[in-house]
Amino acid sequence: MTSRSTDRATVDWPKGASPEPRSHPNTANKPAIDENVGRKRFGDFNVTGKVFVVTGGAQGLGLAMAEALVEAGGKVYALDIAPEPDQQWQEAMERVDPDHGGALLYRQQDVSDTAHLDSLIEAIAAENGRLDGVVAAAGVQQVTPALDYTPDDVARMLAVNYTGVFMTAQSAARQMFRYKTRGSICLIASMSGLIANKGLLSPVYNSSKAAVIQLARNLAMEWSPVREDGSGGIRVNCISPGHILTPMVRKNFEEVPGLRETWEAENMMGRLAETTEFKGAVLFLLSGASSFMTGNNLVIDGGHTAW
Ligand SMILES: NC(=O)c1ccc[n+]([C@@H]2O[C@H](COP(=O)([O-])OP(=O)(O)OC[C@H]3O[C@@H](n4cnc5c(N)ncnc54)[C@H](O)[C@@H]3O)[C@@H](O)[C@H]2O)c1
């Protein structure tokens, strides 16, 4: 164990080999029998009273995912580098229905400022006495031929898309260990972590997403077993979306004429996705509905990688 002092407490983080899963089975995060055997309608998707962090939550996919968790009753902190969330966020705020019990809050945070990220996530958990889930959706894209990539460009991309994602998961897991919340961590990867992206020169983005898919397997292995003190039991998975109409992709279309048509022709649905088409997936992964899923990658791409 390594000790880490904070202004609130000294916490021991697990270090070294993970517990052997069979001698430390993760039974504690099975949904209660009255939740998943029909006494409540889809009770195992209920996240009322749970607290979540979604990075990249100011707009685009992160915002749609944050809204899904709010709609299902969660209290969601959207973290983003943008000083203010955009117009889409204001519209999402107006849709928050207090009858559903959820809440949507905004905190400015650059995920590559990992020290501040860690203290912010610690403060959010302390404010609520828990942290139940995190979605690491903050990401950046840079369209540049491989021959022109500079080391600084590579480092800048990886600081957000890989290190930022890893440190978001680490900071969240620390709080889940601390509060013994048996949380769920969802890393936003991409089908671009599985295939080269026809028509788009983005070697670093694509390989950063491949790294995120592999990271999820390793974090799941380390954190899924429940430890002697009742901590752990943290599930870690990825979502790998296909092409979605978001501000990031609209910028790609401006940069590369004809790209939209190329991408629409590349999947079995003949169109791009809307951000709202990922709401069900994130709710599945962050709720008890996915209690037996860890270390895996949910590919939602309109069949793009299937032919
Ligand atoms: N749009 C797609 O087709 C698509 C497909 C697969 C995966 N993804 C992934 O989904 C995630 C969301 O992408 P999107 O398409 O909604 O893009 P987007 O650009 O619309 O949203 C990304 C958000 O991340 C924030 N962000 C960027 N750098 C940050 C930093 N250092 N710290 C904190 N926040 C930061 C941005 O401000 C923005 O609000 C990304 O990880 C992206 O790689 C997108």
Short mmCIF file of C-alpha atoms and ligand atoms in Angstrom, two decimals:
data_model
loop_
_atom_site.label_atom_id
_atom_site.label_comp_id
_atom_site.label_asym_id
_atom_site.label_seq_id
_atom_site.Cartn_x
_atom_site.Cartn_y
_atom_site.Cartn_z
CA MET A 1 0.00 0.00 0.00
CA THR A 2 1.15 3.57 -0.66
CA SER A 3 0.01 6.35 1.63
CA ARG A 4 -1.09 9.60 0.12
CA SER A 5 -1.72 12.61 2.30
CA THR A 6 -4.49 15.00 1.43
CA ASP A 7 -5.85 17.93 3.39
CA ARG A 8 -8.81 15.76 4.38
CA ALA A 9 -7.34 12.42 5.30
CA THR A 10 -4.55 9.95 4.78
CA VAL A 11 -5.77 7.22 2.51
CA ASP A 12 -4.07 3.96 1.65
CA TRP A 13 -4.26 3.14 -2.01
CA PRO A 14 -3.90 -0.46 -3.08
CA LYS A 15 -0.53 -1.11 -4.68
CA GLY A 16 1.16 -4.08 -6.29
CA ALA A 17 -0.68 -7.22 -7.36
CA SER A 18 -4.47 -7.11 -7.50
CA PRO A 19 -6.35 -9.55 -5.33
CA GLU A 20 -7.04 -12.84 -7.06
CA PRO A 21 -10.64 -12.46 -8.34
CA ARG A 22 -11.93 -15.88 -7.30
CA SER A 23 -10.88 -15.37 -3.67
CA HIS A 24 -12.28 -11.81 -3.78
CA PRO A 25 -15.38 -12.14 -5.97
CA ASN A 26 -17.21 -9.02 -6.91
CA THR A 27 -20.65 -10.08 -5.70
CA ALA A 28 -21.44 -6.85 -3.94
CA ASN A 29 -22.37 -4.88 -7.03
CA LYS A 30 -25.04 -7.29 -8.23
CA PRO A 31 -28.32 -5.38 -8.39
CA ALA A 32 -30.69 -6.18 -5.53
CA ILE A 33 -33.25 -8.84 -6.41
CA ASP A 34 -36.15 -6.36 -6.15
CA GLU A 35 -34.38 -4.12 -8.67
CA ASN A 36 -33.89 -6.60 -11.48
CA VAL A 37 -36.73 -9.04 -11.19
CA GLY A 38 -39.57 -6.85 -12.25
CA ARG A 39 -40.83 -5.22 -9.05
CA LYS A 40 -39.59 -1.87 -10.30
CA ARG A 41 -39.70 -0.98 -13.99
CA PHE A 42 -36.10 -1.24 -15.21
CA GLY A 43 -34.97 -0.69 -11.61
CA ASP A 44 -31.42 -1.78 -12.36
CA PHE A 45 -31.03 1.29 -14.61
CA ASN A 46 -32.02 3.60 -11.76
CA VAL A 47 -29.19 5.92 -10.69
CA THR A 48 -31.14 8.16 -8.31
CA GLY A 49 -28.88 9.43 -5.54
CA LYS A 50 -25.72 8.53 -7.43
CA VAL A 51 -22.95 11.01 -8.20
CA PHE A 52 -21.09 11.13 -11.51
CA VAL A 53 -18.31 13.07 -13.22
CA VAL A 54 -18.31 13.47 -17.00
CA THR A 55 -15.25 15.08 -18.58
CA GLY A 56 -15.68 16.86 -21.90
CA GLY A 57 -19.21 17.60 -20.72
CA ALA A 58 -19.58 21.13 -22.13
CA GLN A 59 -20.85 19.96 -25.52
CA GLY A 60 -21.04 17.05 -27.95
CA LEU A 61 -21.00 13.44 -26.83
CA GLY A 62 -19.94 14.17 -23.23
CA LEU A 63 -22.89 16.49 -22.76
CA ALA A 64 -25.40 13.97 -24.16
CA MET A 65 -24.01 11.34 -21.81
CA ALA A 66 -24.15 13.70 -18.85
CA GLU A 67 -27.76 14.47 -19.70
CA ALA A 68 -28.63 10.76 -19.88
CA LEU A 69 -27.37 10.24 -16.34
CA VAL A 70 -29.27 13.29 -15.10
CA GLU A 71 -32.46 12.08 -16.79
CA ALA A 72 -32.09 8.77 -14.94
CA GLY A 73 -31.81 10.58 -11.59
CA GLY A 74 -28.06 11.12 -11.16
CA LYS A 75 -26.21 14.18 -9.92
CA VAL A 76 -23.70 14.93 -12.67
CA TYR A 77 -20.67 17.20 -12.62
CA ALA A 78 -19.68 18.11 -16.17
CA LEU A 79 -15.96 19.00 -16.31
CA ASP A 80 -14.53 20.74 -19.34
CA ILE A 81 -11.67 23.02 -20.33
CA ALA A 82 -14.13 25.57 -21.75
CA PRO A 83 -14.56 28.53 -19.36
CA GLU A 84 -18.30 28.40 -19.99
CA PRO A 85 -20.37 25.56 -21.40
CA ASP A 86 -21.87 26.26 -24.81
CA GLN A 87 -25.45 26.93 -25.89
CA GLN A 88 -26.22 23.18 -26.06
CA TRP A 89 -25.43 22.94 -22.36
CA GLN A 90 -27.88 25.73 -21.52
CA GLU A 91 -30.55 23.89 -23.49
CA ALA A 92 -29.75 20.69 -21.58
CA MET A 93 -30.10 22.60 -18.29
CA GLU A 94 -33.55 23.74 -19.34
CA ARG A 95 -34.55 20.12 -19.96
CA VAL A 96 -33.51 18.97 -16.46
CA ASP A 97 -36.72 17.81 -14.80
CA PRO A 98 -36.52 18.06 -11.00
CA ASP A 99 -39.19 15.32 -10.81
CA HIS A 100 -36.56 12.87 -12.05
CA GLY A 101 -34.31 13.85 -9.14
CA GLY A 102 -31.17 14.56 -11.17
CA ALA A 103 -28.92 17.61 -11.28
CA LEU A 104 -26.42 18.96 -13.82
CA LEU A 105 -23.49 21.07 -12.62
CA TYR A 106 -20.53 22.58 -14.46
CA ARG A 107 -16.89 22.88 -13.37
CA GLN A 108 -14.12 24.23 -15.58
CA GLN A 109 -11.23 21.77 -15.64
CA ASP A 110 -8.41 20.95 -18.04
CA VAL A 111 -7.88 17.18 -17.79
CA SER A 112 -4.20 17.62 -18.59
CA ASP A 113 -3.79 19.61 -15.35
CA THR A 114 -3.81 16.33 -13.48
CA ALA A 115 -3.03 17.71 -10.00
CA HIS A 116 -6.00 20.07 -10.10
CA LEU A 117 -8.17 17.39 -11.70
CA ASP A 118 -7.39 15.06 -8.80
CA SER A 119 -8.26 17.66 -6.16
CA LEU A 120 -11.46 18.64 -7.97
CA ILE A 121 -12.65 15.02 -8.16
CA GLU A 122 -11.66 14.55 -4.52
CA ALA A 123 -13.66 17.67 -3.57
CA ILE A 124 -16.73 16.50 -5.55
CA ALA A 125 -16.65 13.14 -3.78
CA ALA A 126 -16.18 14.82 -0.39
CA GLU A 127 -19.08 17.22 -1.05
CA ASN A 128 -21.39 14.26 -1.71
CA GLY A 129 -19.82 11.57 0.46
CA ARG A 130 -19.54 9.32 -2.60
CA LEU A 131 -18.58 8.96 -6.24
CA ASP A 132 -20.40 6.32 -8.27
CA GLY A 133 -19.16 6.76 -11.79
CA VAL A 134 -17.07 8.66 -14.26
CA VAL A 135 -17.20 9.08 -18.01
CA ALA A 136 -13.88 10.20 -19.53
CA ALA A 137 -15.06 11.86 -22.73
CA ALA A 138 -12.70 14.85 -23.03
CA GLY A 139 -10.74 14.39 -26.22
CA VAL A 140 -9.01 16.29 -29.00
CA GLN A 141 -8.40 15.63 -32.66
CA GLN A 142 -5.64 16.84 -34.96
CA VAL A 143 -5.74 16.14 -38.67
CA THR A 144 -2.12 16.05 -39.89
CA PRO A 145 -0.21 13.64 -42.15
CA ALA A 146 2.08 11.34 -40.15
CA LEU A 147 5.17 12.71 -41.90
CA ASP A 148 4.39 16.19 -40.57
CA TYR A 149 3.63 15.30 -36.94
CA THR A 150 5.98 16.99 -34.46
CA PRO A 151 6.87 15.51 -31.06
CA ASP A 152 5.07 18.46 -29.43
CA ASP A 153 1.89 17.70 -31.38
CA VAL A 154 2.05 14.07 -30.29
CA ALA A 155 2.63 15.01 -26.65
CA ARG A 156 -0.22 17.52 -26.66
CA MET A 157 -2.68 15.00 -28.11
CA LEU A 158 -1.65 12.20 -25.74
CA ALA A 159 -1.77 14.51 -22.70
CA VAL A 160 -5.52 14.81 -23.23
CA ASN A 161 -6.56 11.62 -25.04
CA TYR A 162 -4.45 9.17 -23.08
CA THR A 163 -2.91 10.65 -19.92
CA GLY A 164 -6.00 12.80 -19.28
CA VAL A 165 -8.26 9.75 -19.59
CA PHE A 166 -5.98 7.60 -17.42
CA MET A 167 -5.68 10.25 -14.70
CA THR A 168 -9.44 10.89 -14.75
CA ALA A 169 -9.99 7.18 -14.15
CA GLN A 170 -7.28 7.08 -11.48
CA SER A 171 -8.65 10.09 -9.58
CA ALA A 172 -12.17 8.68 -9.73
CA ALA A 173 -11.02 5.23 -8.62
CA ARG A 174 -9.22 6.75 -5.62
CA GLN A 175 -12.50 8.22 -4.43
CA MET A 176 -14.40 5.01 -5.19
CA PHE A 177 -11.87 3.09 -3.07
CA ARG A 178 -12.13 5.72 -0.36
CA TYR A 179 -15.95 5.73 -0.20
CA LYS A 180 -16.29 2.02 -1.12
CA THR A 181 -18.83 2.90 -3.77
CA ARG A 182 -18.14 0.02 -6.20
CA GLY A 183 -18.24 2.50 -9.02
CA SER A 184 -18.27 2.19 -12.76
CA ILE A 185 -15.76 3.87 -15.06
CA CYS A 186 -16.48 4.43 -18.74
CA LEU A 187 -13.66 5.54 -21.02
CA ILE A 188 -14.68 7.03 -24.34
CA ALA A 189 -12.49 5.41 -26.96
CA SER A 190 -13.54 5.17 -30.62
CA MET A 191 -13.89 2.72 -33.45
CA SER A 192 -10.82 4.65 -34.66
CA GLY A 193 -8.94 2.69 -32.01
CA LEU A 194 -9.78 -0.47 -33.97
CA ILE A 195 -9.46 0.62 -37.59
CA ALA A 196 -7.73 3.32 -39.61
CA ASN A 197 -10.22 6.00 -40.36
CA LYS A 198 -10.86 6.14 -44.12
CA GLY A 199 -10.40 9.66 -45.46
CA LEU A 200 -8.91 11.18 -42.31
CA LEU A 201 -5.20 11.56 -41.55
CA SER A 202 -5.24 11.25 -37.77
CA PRO A 203 -2.53 8.76 -36.74
CA VAL A 204 -2.12 10.02 -33.17
CA TYR A 205 -5.84 10.28 -32.41
CA ASN A 206 -6.41 6.76 -33.65
CA SER A 207 -3.54 5.25 -31.72
CA SER A 208 -4.51 7.17 -28.57
CA LYS A 209 -7.94 5.52 -28.79
CA ALA A 210 -6.36 2.08 -29.22
CA ALA A 211 -4.37 2.79 -26.06
CA VAL A 212 -7.56 3.70 -24.19
CA ILE A 213 -9.21 0.40 -25.17
CA GLN A 214 -6.20 -1.50 -23.81
CA LEU A 215 -6.09 0.70 -20.70
CA ALA A 216 -9.66 -0.26 -19.80
CA ARG A 217 -8.75 -3.96 -19.75
CA ASN A 218 -5.83 -3.33 -17.40
CA LEU A 219 -7.70 -1.02 -15.02
CA ALA A 220 -10.58 -3.50 -14.90
CA MET A 221 -8.18 -6.30 -13.96
CA GLU A 222 -6.73 -4.22 -11.13
CA TRP A 223 -9.87 -2.70 -9.72
CA SER A 224 -12.75 -5.16 -10.27
CA PRO A 225 -12.10 -7.56 -7.34
CA VAL A 226 -13.46 -6.53 -3.95
CA ARG A 227 -10.74 -6.15 -1.30
CA GLU A 228 -10.71 -7.34 2.32
CA ASP A 229 -11.83 -3.92 3.55
CA GLY A 230 -14.81 -3.86 1.17
CA SER A 231 -13.26 -1.39 -1.27
CA GLY A 232 -12.77 -2.08 -4.97
CA GLY A 233 -15.44 -3.77 -7.07
CA ILE A 234 -14.92 -1.01 -9.63
CA ARG A 235 -15.88 -1.90 -13.19
CA VAL A 236 -14.04 -0.34 -16.11
CA ASN A 237 -15.25 -0.40 -19.71
CA CYS A 238 -15.00 1.59 -22.93
CA ILE A 239 -17.51 2.84 -25.43
CA SER A 240 -16.18 3.01 -28.98
CA PRO A 241 -18.50 5.15 -31.07
CA GLY A 242 -18.51 5.37 -34.83
CA HIS A 243 -18.88 8.75 -36.51
CA ILE A 244 -21.16 11.14 -34.63
CA LEU A 245 -22.28 14.62 -35.64
CA THR A 246 -20.53 16.69 -32.98
CA PRO A 247 -18.59 19.97 -33.08
CA MET A 248 -15.36 17.92 -33.42
CA VAL A 249 -16.62 16.12 -36.51
CA ARG A 250 -18.17 19.20 -38.07
CA LYS A 251 -14.66 20.72 -37.91
CA ASN A 252 -13.28 17.63 -39.71
CA PHE A 253 -15.88 18.16 -42.46
CA GLU A 254 -14.72 21.78 -42.89
CA GLU A 255 -11.09 20.60 -43.12
CA VAL A 256 -11.66 17.69 -45.52
CA PRO A 257 -14.17 18.27 -48.35
CA GLY A 258 -16.27 15.19 -49.19
CA LEU A 259 -15.48 13.50 -45.87
CA ARG A 260 -19.07 13.43 -44.69
CA GLU A 261 -20.17 11.55 -47.81
CA THR A 262 -17.23 9.12 -47.45
CA TRP A 263 -18.15 8.33 -43.86
CA GLU A 264 -21.88 8.00 -44.55
CA ALA A 265 -21.06 5.40 -47.19
CA GLU A 266 -18.77 3.47 -44.84
CA ASN A 267 -21.34 2.06 -42.43
CA MET A 268 -24.36 -0.20 -42.79
CA MET A 269 -26.80 2.50 -41.73
CA GLY A 270 -25.74 4.98 -44.43
CA ARG A 271 -25.67 7.91 -42.01
CA LEU A 272 -23.82 9.42 -39.08
CA ALA A 273 -24.94 9.10 -35.47
CA GLU A 274 -26.55 11.72 -33.25
CA THR A 275 -25.05 12.17 -29.78
CA THR A 276 -28.35 11.10 -28.21
CA GLU A 277 -27.92 7.62 -29.67
CA PHE A 278 -25.31 6.91 -26.97
CA LYS A 279 -27.47 7.81 -23.97
CA GLY A 280 -28.71 4.26 -23.43
CA ALA A 281 -25.20 2.82 -23.64
CA VAL A 282 -23.75 5.11 -21.01
CA LEU A 283 -26.67 4.54 -18.67
CA PHE A 284 -26.23 0.79 -19.14
CA LEU A 285 -22.53 0.97 -18.28
CA LEU A 286 -22.88 3.32 -15.31
CA SER A 287 -25.84 1.57 -13.71
CA GLY A 288 -26.36 -1.82 -12.13
CA ALA A 289 -27.73 -3.03 -15.47
CA SER A 290 -24.17 -3.88 -16.56
CA SER A 291 -23.08 -5.40 -13.22
CA PHE A 292 -21.29 -8.34 -14.89
CA MET A 293 -19.49 -6.26 -17.54
CA THR A 294 -15.92 -5.14 -17.01
CA GLY A 295 -12.74 -4.86 -19.08
CA ASN A 296 -14.61 -4.59 -22.33
CA ASN A 297 -15.38 -2.29 -25.21
CA LEU A 298 -18.88 -1.52 -26.42
CA VAL A 299 -18.63 -0.72 -30.15
CA ILE A 300 -21.57 1.37 -31.41
CA ASP A 301 -20.78 2.30 -34.98
CA GLY A 302 -23.74 1.57 -37.27
CA GLY A 303 -21.92 -1.53 -38.48
CA HIS A 304 -18.88 0.44 -39.68
CA THR A 305 -16.31 -2.08 -38.38
CA ALA A 306 -18.45 -5.14 -39.11
CA TRP A 307 -17.96 -5.38 -42.87
N1 LIG B 1 -17.58 12.69 -32.80
C1 LIG B 1 -17.24 11.45 -33.13
O1 LIG B 1 -17.50 10.98 -34.26
C2 LIG B 1 -16.52 10.59 -32.15
C3 LIG B 1 -16.35 9.26 -32.48
C4 LIG B 1 -15.70 8.43 -31.59
C5 LIG B 1 -15.22 8.93 -30.40
N2 LIG B 1 -15.39 10.24 -30.11
C6 LIG B 1 -14.86 10.71 -28.83
O2 LIG B 1 -15.92 11.24 -28.06
C7 LIG B 1 -15.40 12.21 -27.17
C8 LIG B 1 -16.20 13.50 -27.32
O3 LIG B 1 -15.95 13.99 -28.63
P1 LIG B 1 -16.94 14.96 -29.41
O4 LIG B 1 -17.03 14.46 -30.77
O5 LIG B 1 -18.15 15.23 -28.60
O6 LIG B 1 -15.98 16.24 -29.47
P2 LIG B 1 -16.21 17.74 -29.05
O7 LIG B 1 -14.98 18.46 -29.52
O8 LIG B 1 -17.51 18.23 -29.50
O9 LIG B 1 -16.21 17.64 -27.47
C9 LIG B 1 -15.03 17.38 -26.77
C10 LIG B 1 -15.08 18.16 -25.46
O10 LIG B 1 -13.86 17.89 -24.77
C11 LIG B 1 -13.40 19.12 -24.23
N3 LIG B 1 -11.96 19.09 -24.01
C12 LIG B 1 -10.98 19.10 -24.96
N4 LIG B 1 -9.79 19.14 -24.36
C13 LIG B 1 -10.01 19.14 -23.02
C14 LIG B 1 -9.18 19.18 -21.89
N5 LIG B 1 -7.85 19.24 -22.01
N6 LIG B 1 -9.75 19.15 -20.67
C15 LIG B 1 -11.09 19.12 -20.54
N7 LIG B 1 -11.94 19.11 -21.58
C16 LIG B 1 -11.39 19.12 -22.81
C17 LIG B 1 -13.79 20.17 -25.28
O11 LIG B 1 -13.79 21.48 -24.76
C18 LIG B 1 -15.16 19.67 -25.69
O12 LIG B 1 -16.19 20.24 -24.91
C19 LIG B 1 -13.93 12.38 -27.52
O13 LIG B 1 -13.14 11.59 -26.64
C20 LIG B 1 -13.85 11.83 -28.92
O14 LIG B 1 -12.57 11.38 -29.25
C21 LIG B 1 -16.04 11.09 -30.96
#
